[in-house]
Every structure is written in C-alpha cells, then in structure tokens.
Amino acid sequence: MLSLIVAKAKNNIIGRNNSLIWHLPDDLKRFKALTTGHTIIMGRRTFESLGRVLPNRHHVILCNDMEMNVDNENVEILKDISELKDYIENNEENFIIGGATIYKLLMPYCSKMYITEIDKEFEGDVSFPKIDKSIWKETSREQGPADGENDFKYDYVIYEKI
Ligand SMILES: NC(=O)c1ccc[n+]([C@@H]2O[C@H](COP(=O)([O-])OP(=O)(O)OC[C@H]3O[C@@H](n4cnc5c(N)ncnc54)[C@H](OP(=O)(O)O)[C@@H]3O)[C@@H](O)[C@H]2O)c1
C-alpha cells in the first residue's frame, strides 16, 4: 500500500528553490520514526534536495533520465510509475515523500496521508495538490509541540481514503 507524508503551509506551499522553507525539528523526528524500516518513494529533485541516502530505508527514485545511477544497495531507480505496481499492491506501508510532481501523480494511489499542516502562509515555488474531501476523511489531528524556534502552530493530521 502507499501512504503519503508531507509538511505543507496554510497556502499549500511545500518548498522553494528545491529545498524546504522551514526547519521543524519535531516534524523531522516524526518523519524519521514513521519511515524508518520502510520504502520511501520520491522524485529525482527531492532525492537531490535530501543530498544523501537516508539510513535504514529503501529508496525508490522516479526519474526519466536513463543514465541516472546511484551506487547504493538501498537505492532503486524507476523510470515509470507502472513499475510501482508491487509497492501499491503489497501489504507493507510504503511512503511517498514528494515532491510536488510526485504527490500530484501518486496521490490517487495512496490510502493514507500524514500531513503536517503549518498554520502560516509561506512564499515558495511548489505546492501540495488540493485534497478532495469527498474522497479523503480526516481521521486524526494532534497539535505539534511548540519548539521555541518557530512562531507558528502546526498540526499532525491523518487523512484516510473513504
Ligand atoms: N514539504 C515537504 O514535505 C516536502 C517533501 C518533499 C519535497 N518537498 C519540496 O518539493 C520540491 C521538489 O518537488 P518537484 O515537484 O520540483 O520535484 P520532485 O517531484 O521531487 O521530482 C520531479 C522529478 O521526478 C521525475 N519524474 C516526475 N514524474 C515522473 C514520471 N512519471 N516518471 C519518471 N520520473 C518522473 C522527473 O525527474 P527527471 O527530471 O530526472 O526526469 C522530475 O523532474 C522541493 O522544493 C522540495 O524541498 C517538500
């Protein structure tokens, strides 16, 4: 099965200049806790923005470049979303981790979304797609802990497909 994990601003912005805009330590900790031991699926640009292979996670990178190669046993490069069939159909929780292009492309195949909703608008160049509330039901909402570093509130929200 596919789940999706994202942190988005109030105006749906998720990034700028191929990087994250905010530094939210508790959210990063939560991302690590949820995804460790699982497969993480991402676009080539998000992989580049990570800058490294994350420990204890199988990485699937989508890209159209036939030449792309990452010499790491935890990295698999796929050229077409049809090659994700096994990840969609197996019983494991496999995480779509972005970015904007990949969220838009794969949201229809996801069963669950872990969305960190930041209560502030940001300027950026990539957005999360609109959530169709006739398909997605909010099943959990919990306020993230204040951290002294950020002046905004944020909620950890889970949506499940109806
Ligand atoms: N806030 C968050 O939670 C969050 C999470 C992740 C990322 N982000 C942000 O999102 C931004 C990156 O998003 P993005 O939309 O620019 O890039 P992206 O979705 O990470 O990657 C796009 C790339 O994926 C490949 N791709 C797309 N569709 C494909 C397909 N159908 N088949 C094969 N490959 C395909 C292409 O690679 P090639 O060009 O190599 O062909 C494309 O350029 C950054 O700012 C990042 O910081 C935010």
PDB file of C-alpha atoms and ligand atoms in Angstrom:
ATOM      1  CA  MET A   1       0.000   0.000   0.000  1.00  0.00           C
ATOM      2  CA  LEU A   2       1.025   3.583  -0.475  1.00  0.00           C
ATOM      3  CA  SER A   3       0.902   6.292   2.168  1.00  0.00           C
ATOM      4  CA  LEU A   4       1.981   9.863   1.638  1.00  0.00           C
ATOM      5  CA  ILE A   5       3.834  12.129   4.025  1.00  0.00           C
ATOM      6  CA  VAL A   6       4.216  15.892   3.634  1.00  0.00           C
ATOM      7  CA  ALA A   7       4.515  19.142   5.559  1.00  0.00           C
ATOM      8  CA  LYS A   8       2.541  21.963   3.967  1.00  0.00           C
ATOM      9  CA  ALA A   9       1.907  25.608   4.676  1.00  0.00           C
ATOM     10  CA  LYS A  10      -1.545  27.141   5.112  1.00  0.00           C
ATOM     11  CA  ASN A  11      -1.428  28.194   1.430  1.00  0.00           C
ATOM     12  CA  ASN A  12      -0.300  24.658   0.413  1.00  0.00           C
ATOM     13  CA  ILE A  13       3.301  25.697  -0.343  1.00  0.00           C
ATOM     14  CA  ILE A  14       5.792  22.860   0.311  1.00  0.00           C
ATOM     15  CA  GLY A  15       9.159  24.157  -0.924  1.00  0.00           C
ATOM     16  CA  ARG A  16      11.287  26.809  -2.528  1.00  0.00           C
ATOM     17  CA  ASN A  17      14.431  26.535  -4.711  1.00  0.00           C
ATOM     18  CA  ASN A  18      14.365  22.756  -4.339  1.00  0.00           C
ATOM     19  CA  SER A  19      14.559  22.798  -0.575  1.00  0.00           C
ATOM     20  CA  LEU A  20      12.314  23.017   2.467  1.00  0.00           C
ATOM     21  CA  ILE A  21      11.414  26.514   3.707  1.00  0.00           C
ATOM     22  CA  TRP A  22      11.047  25.865   7.426  1.00  0.00           C
ATOM     23  CA  HIS A  23      13.061  23.953   9.984  1.00  0.00           C
ATOM     24  CA  LEU A  24      10.696  21.974  12.139  1.00  0.00           C
ATOM     25  CA  PRO A  25      12.741  19.556  14.288  1.00  0.00           C
ATOM     26  CA  ASP A  26       9.793  17.613  15.751  1.00  0.00           C
ATOM     27  CA  ASP A  27       8.364  17.064  12.279  1.00  0.00           C
ATOM     28  CA  LEU A  28      11.708  15.699  11.049  1.00  0.00           C
ATOM     29  CA  LYS A  29      11.795  13.375  14.059  1.00  0.00           C
ATOM     30  CA  ARG A  30       8.286  12.176  13.232  1.00  0.00           C
ATOM     31  CA  PHE A  31       9.220  11.671   9.567  1.00  0.00           C
ATOM     32  CA  LYS A  32      12.145   9.517  10.668  1.00  0.00           C
ATOM     33  CA  ALA A  33      10.039   7.483  13.105  1.00  0.00           C
ATOM     34  CA  LEU A  34       7.306   6.816  10.554  1.00  0.00           C
ATOM     35  CA  THR A  35       9.528   5.991   7.577  1.00  0.00           C
ATOM     36  CA  THR A  36      12.430   4.076   9.131  1.00  0.00           C
ATOM     37  CA  GLY A  37      12.390   0.440   8.011  1.00  0.00           C
ATOM     38  CA  HIS A  38      10.054   1.248   5.117  1.00  0.00           C
ATOM     39  CA  THR A  39      10.362   2.071   1.441  1.00  0.00           C
ATOM     40  CA  ILE A  40      10.385   5.781   0.594  1.00  0.00           C
ATOM     41  CA  ILE A  41       9.379   6.811  -2.928  1.00  0.00           C
ATOM     42  CA  MET A  42      10.385  10.189  -4.334  1.00  0.00           C
ATOM     43  CA  GLY A  43      11.059  12.271  -7.415  1.00  0.00           C
ATOM     44  CA  ARG A  44      14.601  12.903  -8.635  1.00  0.00           C
ATOM     45  CA  ARG A  45      14.544  16.517  -7.465  1.00  0.00           C
ATOM     46  CA  THR A  46      13.544  15.587  -3.902  1.00  0.00           C
ATOM     47  CA  PHE A  47      16.327  12.975  -3.812  1.00  0.00           C
ATOM     48  CA  GLU A  48      18.771  15.692  -4.839  1.00  0.00           C
ATOM     49  CA  SER A  49      17.419  18.032  -2.179  1.00  0.00           C
ATOM     50  CA  LEU A  50      17.942  15.353   0.511  1.00  0.00           C
ATOM     51  CA  GLY A  51      21.584  15.257  -0.535  1.00  0.00           C
ATOM     52  CA  ARG A  52      22.173  11.759   0.807  1.00  0.00           C
ATOM     53  CA  VAL A  53      20.702   8.294   1.207  1.00  0.00           C
ATOM     54  CA  LEU A  54      18.719   8.155   4.452  1.00  0.00           C
ATOM     55  CA  PRO A  55      19.679   5.280   6.758  1.00  0.00           C
ATOM     56  CA  ASN A  56      17.522   2.170   7.148  1.00  0.00           C
ATOM     57  CA  ARG A  57      15.145   2.957   4.321  1.00  0.00           C
ATOM     58  CA  HIS A  58      14.830   1.513   0.823  1.00  0.00           C
ATOM     59  CA  HIS A  59      14.774   4.441  -1.624  1.00  0.00           C
ATOM     60  CA  VAL A  60      12.821   4.410  -4.864  1.00  0.00           C
ATOM     61  CA  ILE A  61      13.630   7.369  -7.110  1.00  0.00           C
ATOM     62  CA  LEU A  62      11.488   8.249 -10.097  1.00  0.00           C
ATOM     63  CA  CYS A  63      13.335   9.877 -12.978  1.00  0.00           C
ATOM     64  CA  ASN A  64      13.238   9.923 -16.760  1.00  0.00           C
ATOM     65  CA  ASP A  65      16.991  10.046 -17.202  1.00  0.00           C
ATOM     66  CA  MET A  66      18.145   6.654 -18.484  1.00  0.00           C
ATOM     67  CA  GLU A  67      21.694   7.498 -17.387  1.00  0.00           C
ATOM     68  CA  MET A  68      20.897   8.163 -13.736  1.00  0.00           C
ATOM     69  CA  ASN A  69      22.670   5.794 -11.404  1.00  0.00           C
ATOM     70  CA  VAL A  70      23.201   5.837  -7.641  1.00  0.00           C
ATOM     71  CA  ASP A  71      25.721   3.326  -6.387  1.00  0.00           C
ATOM     72  CA  ASN A  72      23.954   2.251  -3.209  1.00  0.00           C
ATOM     73  CA  GLU A  73      22.196  -1.046  -2.433  1.00  0.00           C
ATOM     74  CA  ASN A  74      19.315   0.846  -0.810  1.00  0.00           C
ATOM     75  CA  VAL A  75      18.516   2.848  -3.926  1.00  0.00           C
ATOM     76  CA  GLU A  76      16.313   1.703  -6.795  1.00  0.00           C
ATOM     77  CA  ILE A  77      15.690   3.936  -9.817  1.00  0.00           C
ATOM     78  CA  LEU A  78      12.422   3.605 -11.716  1.00  0.00           C
ATOM     79  CA  LYS A  79      11.520   5.257 -14.997  1.00  0.00           C
ATOM     80  CA  ASP A  80       7.772   4.814 -14.978  1.00  0.00           C
ATOM     81  CA  ILE A  81       5.045   4.778 -12.334  1.00  0.00           C
ATOM     82  CA  SER A  82       3.754   1.468 -13.731  1.00  0.00           C
ATOM     83  CA  GLU A  83       6.880  -0.054 -12.126  1.00  0.00           C
ATOM     84  CA  LEU A  84       5.433   0.874  -8.710  1.00  0.00           C
ATOM     85  CA  LYS A  85       2.724  -1.787  -9.032  1.00  0.00           C
ATOM     86  CA  ASP A  86       4.237  -4.081  -6.363  1.00  0.00           C
ATOM     87  CA  TYR A  87       4.600  -1.203  -3.916  1.00  0.00           C
ATOM     88  CA  ILE A  88       0.966  -0.217  -4.458  1.00  0.00           C
ATOM     89  CA  GLU A  89      -0.321  -3.766  -4.084  1.00  0.00           C
ATOM     90  CA  ASN A  90       1.814  -5.216  -1.265  1.00  0.00           C
ATOM     91  CA  ASN A  91       0.734  -5.093   2.391  1.00  0.00           C
ATOM     92  CA  GLU A  92       3.675  -3.013   3.572  1.00  0.00           C
ATOM     93  CA  GLU A  93       3.287   0.685   4.252  1.00  0.00           C
ATOM     94  CA  ASN A  94       5.359   2.381   1.515  1.00  0.00           C
ATOM     95  CA  PHE A  95       5.756   6.146   1.760  1.00  0.00           C
ATOM     96  CA  ILE A  96       5.515   8.733  -0.998  1.00  0.00           C
ATOM     97  CA  ILE A  97       7.763  11.513   0.290  1.00  0.00           C
ATOM     98  CA  GLY A  98       7.486  14.091  -2.513  1.00  0.00           C
ATOM     99  CA  GLY A  99       7.940  16.410  -4.133  1.00  0.00           C
ATOM    100  CA  ALA A 100       5.115  18.333  -5.722  1.00  0.00           C
ATOM    101  CA  THR A 101       5.147  16.470  -9.058  1.00  0.00           C
ATOM    102  CA  ILE A 102       5.211  13.079  -7.402  1.00  0.00           C
ATOM    103  CA  TYR A 103       2.484  13.929  -4.842  1.00  0.00           C
ATOM    104  CA  LYS A 104       0.208  15.022  -7.684  1.00  0.00           C
ATOM    105  CA  LEU A 105       0.979  11.926  -9.720  1.00  0.00           C
ATOM    106  CA  LEU A 106       0.647   9.365  -6.919  1.00  0.00           C
ATOM    107  CA  MET A 107      -1.938  10.795  -4.500  1.00  0.00           C
ATOM    108  CA  PRO A 108      -4.698   8.857  -6.352  1.00  0.00           C
ATOM    109  CA  TYR A 109      -2.903   5.570  -5.490  1.00  0.00           C
ATOM    110  CA  CYS A 110      -2.480   6.376  -1.778  1.00  0.00           C
ATOM    111  CA  SER A 111      -4.677   5.006   1.007  1.00  0.00           C
ATOM    112  CA  LYS A 112      -3.427   7.238   3.800  1.00  0.00           C
ATOM    113  CA  MET A 113      -1.848  10.702   4.109  1.00  0.00           C
ATOM    114  CA  TYR A 114       0.225  12.022   7.018  1.00  0.00           C
ATOM    115  CA  ILE A 115       0.072  15.780   6.629  1.00  0.00           C
ATOM    116  CA  THR A 116       1.783  18.302   8.843  1.00  0.00           C
ATOM    117  CA  GLU A 117      -0.418  21.368   8.474  1.00  0.00           C
ATOM    118  CA  ILE A 118       1.518  24.525   9.289  1.00  0.00           C
ATOM    119  CA  ASP A 119      -0.659  27.414  10.410  1.00  0.00           C
ATOM    120  CA  LYS A 120       1.228  30.054   8.430  1.00  0.00           C
ATOM    121  CA  GLU A 121       1.475  31.099   4.798  1.00  0.00           C
ATOM    122  CA  PHE A 122       4.849  30.941   3.044  1.00  0.00           C
ATOM    123  CA  GLU A 123       6.188  32.044  -0.308  1.00  0.00           C
ATOM    124  CA  GLY A 124       7.525  29.251  -2.444  1.00  0.00           C
ATOM    125  CA  ASP A 125       7.511  27.677  -5.872  1.00  0.00           C
ATOM    126  CA  VAL A 126       5.938  24.242  -5.310  1.00  0.00           C
ATOM    127  CA  SER A 127       2.550  23.336  -3.808  1.00  0.00           C
ATOM    128  CA  PHE A 128       0.708  20.319  -2.494  1.00  0.00           C
ATOM    129  CA  PRO A 129      -2.377  19.434  -4.578  1.00  0.00           C
ATOM    130  CA  LYS A 130      -5.883  20.195  -3.325  1.00  0.00           C
ATOM    131  CA  ILE A 131      -7.324  17.493  -1.039  1.00  0.00           C
ATOM    132  CA  ASP A 132     -10.667  16.284  -2.338  1.00  0.00           C
ATOM    133  CA  LYS A 133     -12.753  15.990   0.853  1.00  0.00           C
ATOM    134  CA  SER A 134     -15.282  13.752  -0.903  1.00  0.00           C
ATOM    135  CA  ILE A 135     -12.528  11.122  -1.163  1.00  0.00           C
ATOM    136  CA  TRP A 136     -10.400  11.839   1.919  1.00  0.00           C
ATOM    137  CA  LYS A 137     -11.611  11.822   5.525  1.00  0.00           C
ATOM    138  CA  GLU A 138      -9.658  13.391   8.377  1.00  0.00           C
ATOM    139  CA  THR A 139      -9.263  10.620  10.987  1.00  0.00           C
ATOM    140  CA  SER A 140      -6.788  12.175  13.402  1.00  0.00           C
ATOM    141  CA  ARG A 141      -5.491  15.633  14.367  1.00  0.00           C
ATOM    142  CA  GLU A 142      -2.944  16.411  17.030  1.00  0.00           C
ATOM    143  CA  GLN A 143      -1.154  19.673  17.716  1.00  0.00           C
ATOM    144  CA  GLY A 144       2.634  19.550  17.247  1.00  0.00           C
ATOM    145  CA  PRO A 145       4.760  20.596  20.230  1.00  0.00           C
ATOM    146  CA  ALA A 146       6.000  24.195  20.413  1.00  0.00           C
ATOM    147  CA  ASP A 147       9.762  24.291  19.912  1.00  0.00           C
ATOM    148  CA  GLY A 148      10.941  27.807  20.697  1.00  0.00           C
ATOM    149  CA  GLU A 149      12.386  28.021  17.185  1.00  0.00           C
ATOM    150  CA  ASN A 150       9.171  28.645  15.244  1.00  0.00           C
ATOM    151  CA  ASP A 151       6.482  31.292  15.700  1.00  0.00           C
ATOM    152  CA  PHE A 152       3.682  29.212  14.169  1.00  0.00           C
ATOM    153  CA  LYS A 153       1.451  26.379  15.305  1.00  0.00           C
ATOM    154  CA  TYR A 154       1.216  23.147  13.351  1.00  0.00           C
ATOM    155  CA  ASP A 155      -0.942  20.018  13.463  1.00  0.00           C
ATOM    156  CA  TYR A 156      -0.179  16.417  12.604  1.00  0.00           C
ATOM    157  CA  VAL A 157      -3.195  15.332  10.591  1.00  0.00           C
ATOM    158  CA  ILE A 158      -4.031  11.918   9.172  1.00  0.00           C
ATOM    159  CA  TYR A 159      -6.386  11.511   6.223  1.00  0.00           C
ATOM    160  CA  GLU A 160      -7.717   8.150   5.097  1.00  0.00           C
ATOM    161  CA  LYS A 161      -9.445   7.311   1.880  1.00  0.00           C
ATOM    162  CA  ILE A 162     -13.184   6.903   2.348  1.00  0.00           C
TER     163      ILE A 162
HETATM  164  N1  LIG B   1       7.291  19.991   2.484  1.00  0.00           N
HETATM  165  C1  LIG B   1       7.501  18.714   2.221  1.00  0.00           C
HETATM  166  O1  LIG B   1       7.046  17.829   2.954  1.00  0.00           O
HETATM  167  C2  LIG B   1       8.291  18.328   1.003  1.00  0.00           C
HETATM  168  C3  LIG B   1       8.579  16.980   0.759  1.00  0.00           C
HETATM  169  C4  LIG B   1       9.310  16.650  -0.379  1.00  0.00           C
HETATM  170  C5  LIG B   1       9.755  17.647  -1.235  1.00  0.00           C
HETATM  171  N2  LIG B   1       9.457  18.936  -0.962  1.00  0.00           N
HETATM  172  C6  LIG B   1       9.886  20.013  -1.865  1.00  0.00           C
HETATM  173  O2  LIG B   1       9.362  19.788  -3.174  1.00  0.00           O
HETATM  174  C7  LIG B   1      10.258  20.364  -4.119  1.00  0.00           C
HETATM  175  C8  LIG B   1      10.573  19.327  -5.186  1.00  0.00           C
HETATM  176  O3  LIG B   1       9.381  18.997  -5.907  1.00  0.00           O
HETATM  177  P1  LIG B   1       9.368  18.950  -7.516  1.00  0.00           P
HETATM  178  O4  LIG B   1       7.972  18.821  -7.959  1.00  0.00           O
HETATM  179  O5  LIG B   1      10.169  20.103  -8.033  1.00  0.00           O
HETATM  180  O6  LIG B   1      10.247  17.658  -7.859  1.00  0.00           O
HETATM  181  P2  LIG B   1      10.046  16.095  -7.468  1.00  0.00           P
HETATM  182  O7  LIG B   1       8.597  15.746  -7.508  1.00  0.00           O
HETATM  183  O8  LIG B   1      10.821  15.772  -6.250  1.00  0.00           O
HETATM  184  O9  LIG B   1      10.825  15.405  -8.678  1.00  0.00           O
HETATM  185  C9  LIG B   1      10.424  15.647 -10.001  1.00  0.00           C
HETATM  186  C10 LIG B   1      11.219  14.716 -10.912  1.00  0.00           C
HETATM  187  O10 LIG B   1      10.723  13.387 -10.799  1.00  0.00           O
HETATM  188  C11 LIG B   1      10.857  12.735 -12.040  1.00  0.00           C
HETATM  189  N3  LIG B   1       9.536  12.332 -12.509  1.00  0.00           N
HETATM  190  C12 LIG B   1       8.387  13.029 -12.422  1.00  0.00           C
HETATM  191  N4  LIG B   1       7.382  12.337 -12.980  1.00  0.00           N
HETATM  192  C13 LIG B   1       7.910  11.179 -13.436  1.00  0.00           C
HETATM  193  C14 LIG B   1       7.372  10.050 -14.127  1.00  0.00           C
HETATM  194  N5  LIG B   1       6.073   9.996 -14.454  1.00  0.00           N
HETATM  195  N6  LIG B   1       8.191   9.043 -14.439  1.00  0.00           N
HETATM  196  C15 LIG B   1       9.505   9.103 -14.113  1.00  0.00           C
HETATM  197  N7  LIG B   1      10.068  10.135 -13.470  1.00  0.00           N
HETATM  198  C16 LIG B   1       9.282  11.162 -13.150  1.00  0.00           C
HETATM  199  C17 LIG B   1      11.494  13.741 -13.016  1.00  0.00           C
HETATM  200  O11 LIG B   1      12.892  13.543 -12.916  1.00  0.00           O
HETATM  201  P3  LIG B   1      13.878  13.852 -14.180  1.00  0.00           P
HETATM  202  O12 LIG B   1      13.801  15.327 -14.365  1.00  0.00           O
HETATM  203  O13 LIG B   1      15.197  13.357 -13.741  1.00  0.00           O
HETATM  204  O14 LIG B   1      13.311  13.096 -15.328  1.00  0.00           O
HETATM  205  C18 LIG B   1      11.089  15.055 -12.388  1.00  0.00           C
HETATM  206  O15 LIG B   1      11.931  16.118 -12.755  1.00  0.00           O
HETATM  207  C19 LIG B   1      11.468  20.851  -3.335  1.00  0.00           C
HETATM  208  O16 LIG B   1      11.319  22.237  -3.038  1.00  0.00           O
HETATM  209  C20 LIG B   1      11.378  20.057  -2.041  1.00  0.00           C
HETATM  210  O17 LIG B   1      12.013  20.698  -0.957  1.00  0.00           O
HETATM  211  C21 LIG B   1       8.746  19.300   0.136  1.00  0.00           C
END
